[in-house]
C-alpha angles and dihedrals in degrees: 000000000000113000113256111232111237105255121226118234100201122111095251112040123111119254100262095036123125119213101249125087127243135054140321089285100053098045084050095058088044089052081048097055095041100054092041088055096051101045093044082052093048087043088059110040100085095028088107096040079064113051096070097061101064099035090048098084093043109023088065100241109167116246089257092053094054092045096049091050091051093053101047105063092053091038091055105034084066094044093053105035093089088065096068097066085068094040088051091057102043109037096024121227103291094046092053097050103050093056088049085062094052086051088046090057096046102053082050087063091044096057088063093063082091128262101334081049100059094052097047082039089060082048093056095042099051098052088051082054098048086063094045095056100044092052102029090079089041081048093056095040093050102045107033135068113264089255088047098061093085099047083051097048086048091054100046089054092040094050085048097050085043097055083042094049103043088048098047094056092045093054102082095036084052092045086052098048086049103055096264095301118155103196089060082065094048094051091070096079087066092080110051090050086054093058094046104048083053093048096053096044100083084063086068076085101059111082136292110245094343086186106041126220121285092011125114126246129265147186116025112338128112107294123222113296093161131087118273117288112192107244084242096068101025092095096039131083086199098058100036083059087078093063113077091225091067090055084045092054082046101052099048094041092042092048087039089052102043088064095039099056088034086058105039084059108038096033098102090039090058100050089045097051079056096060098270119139117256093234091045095051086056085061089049096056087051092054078054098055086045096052080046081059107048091042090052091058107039093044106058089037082060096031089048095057090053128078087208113054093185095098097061095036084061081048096054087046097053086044092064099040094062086052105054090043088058093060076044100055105025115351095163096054107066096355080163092057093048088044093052089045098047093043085052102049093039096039085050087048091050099052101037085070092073088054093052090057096045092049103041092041116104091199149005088263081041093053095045096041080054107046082040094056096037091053097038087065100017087071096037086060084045094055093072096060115085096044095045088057085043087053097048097050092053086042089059109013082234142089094224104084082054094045092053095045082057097057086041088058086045096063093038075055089062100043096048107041095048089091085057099050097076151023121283135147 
């Protein structure tokens, strides 16, 4: 993959420009920087959202702990998403990122202190990652060329599914070699978020709101595709909710991510209610990550080239639905084939999001008030998620009440994205 120049945001700069001074050279390193910060970020933000899953069967944690810790990262990543509106306009993207990176690094140090850590630890992280996710598709927007939104947002999804995936299979071997300690597997998430926090410094040097609120965008990045917002309500959650394209955003973010989340933490519990080895269901859920990964990245790059989404938001629907048929049908028999399935379906659904904001944005504040609105109540609705599916399993002493409510919010998914998918006044 060719590097994407940087892209200036000031009103007078050429198309491929980046927005630091000097020659060819320089602008390349700078290329350079920027894209290595932002990979090894994106590599890092669901790392930790990663690690329970696999140790869970082995590592002894109790049904309401699993559950908890299900439930906090979407529960607080709604609650905290409206922040980063505020954070956005007074600290800019870059800024803002980079202290969600620091904040990134220190809750992965918290979630070793033993168990109450780990739980104040998920807290930390996941405000650090509801930051992440609201700038990072004004980010893009505003620092890469306009073809080169949907490559960005893949990466950004692929690098996320990677650092998950490659966490998450190390976790039991790293619990064995340690004598069965969970915080040593734990542990491993430190370093990633070092690296990360240290890759995306150099962009405190870029300038501070380089578009400012309420103004319209120039020079080369995507230009508006969605509907008129009023300059009043662009920059605010609160004023996009009155247009049917935001709860559209909603809907489709908030049922995507229930699954996604509900899946992420009962996958291997699942497999192994079916007969699969414990050990055999943690490399199931990362063939998941890993189908989270290769989705992420295929999805917005197609998404990206087209100006209606709703083809491949039908795709992503029939995807997961397979997969989740197959748990249904035979989830013992080619559990590899249903977790790739499903981490495709529900990765590509994930990042196509970001495209869908981007698109249907008029503007950078636009783009922020939408991907603000969209995840404020997108992860409220996902909450609810992991302890609905552990209710219904106790309910039922089987996975397949679970396993139908999820084709049912699939289909509640279509219907109600479809307004999202295009273009309409």
């Amino acid at each position: 993959m060719s590097v994407p120049a940087p892209v200036s945001a000031s009103p007078t700069p050429s198309p491929s420009s980046p927005r630091t001074t000097g020659g060819p050279p320089r602008a390349a390193a700078s290329a350079v920087v920027l894209v290595t910060g932002f990979v090894l970020l994106s590599f890092n933000t669901r790392v930790a959202f990663g690690q329970l899953g696999p140790l869970a069967p082995v590592a002894g944690f109790g049904t309401g702990t699993v559950t908890l810790l299900g439930l906090l990262p979407p529960l607080c990543m709604g609650l905290f998403a409206p922040l980063a509106t505020p954070v956005r306009r007074r600290l800019g993207e870059e800024r803002g990122l980079f202290w969600a990176s620091v904040l990134l690094l220190a809750g992965a140090v918290v979630r070793v202190l033993g168990l109450p850590g780990l739980f104040v630890g998920t807290v930390i992280v996941s405000i650090a990652t509801a930051t992440v996710n609201v700038l990072v598709p004004v980010f893009v927007r505003s620092r890469f060329e306009h073809r080169r939104v949907g490559v960005m947002m893949g990466v950004y999804a692929l690098s996320m599914g990677a650092g998950s995936a490659l966490v998450a299979a190390l976790m039991v071997p790293v619990w064995q070699a340690s004598g069965h300690s969970w915080q040593a597997a734990m542990g491993l998430a430190v370093i990633p978020s070092a690296l990360a926090a240290v890759a995306v410094a150099p962009q405190l040097r870029a300038p501070a709101a380089a578009v400012r609120p309420g103004t319209p965008p120039t020079g080369p990045g995507p230009q508006p595709s969605g509907p008129s917002v009023p300059a009043t309500t662009a920059g605010r959650p609160g004023g996009v909710l009155r247009t049917g394209l935001a709860w559209s955003l909603v809907a489709y973010f908030g049922f995507q991510t229930l699954l996604f989340y509900t899946t992420l933490a009962w996958l291997p519990a699942i497999l192994v209610d079916a007969g699969v080895a414990g050990t055999t269901a943690g490399t199931m859920q990362s063939l998941f990550i890993v189908g989270v990964a290769v989705g992420g990245f295929v999805l917005p790059v197609l998404a990206a080239a087209r100006a209606d989404q709703r083809p491949h938001l039908v795709g992503i629907v029939l995807v997961c639905a397979t997969g989740y048929v197959g748990l249904l049908a035979a989830p013992g028999s080619v559990p590899a084939l249903w977790s790739l399935l499903l981490g495709a379906g529900l990765g590509g659904g994930q990042a196509v999001a970001g495209v869908l904001y981007v698109k249907r944005g008029r503007d950078h504040e636009h783009v922020a008030a939408l991907s603000a609105a969209a995840q404020t109540g997108g992860y409220l609705i996902a909450a609810t998620g992991p302890l609905t599916a552990s209710v219904l399993r106790t309910a039922t002493g089987t996975w397949q009440a679970p396993l139908l409510t999820f084709l049912g919010v699939l289909a509640l998914s279509l219907v109600t994205s479809l307004r999202a998918g295009h273009d309409r006044p």
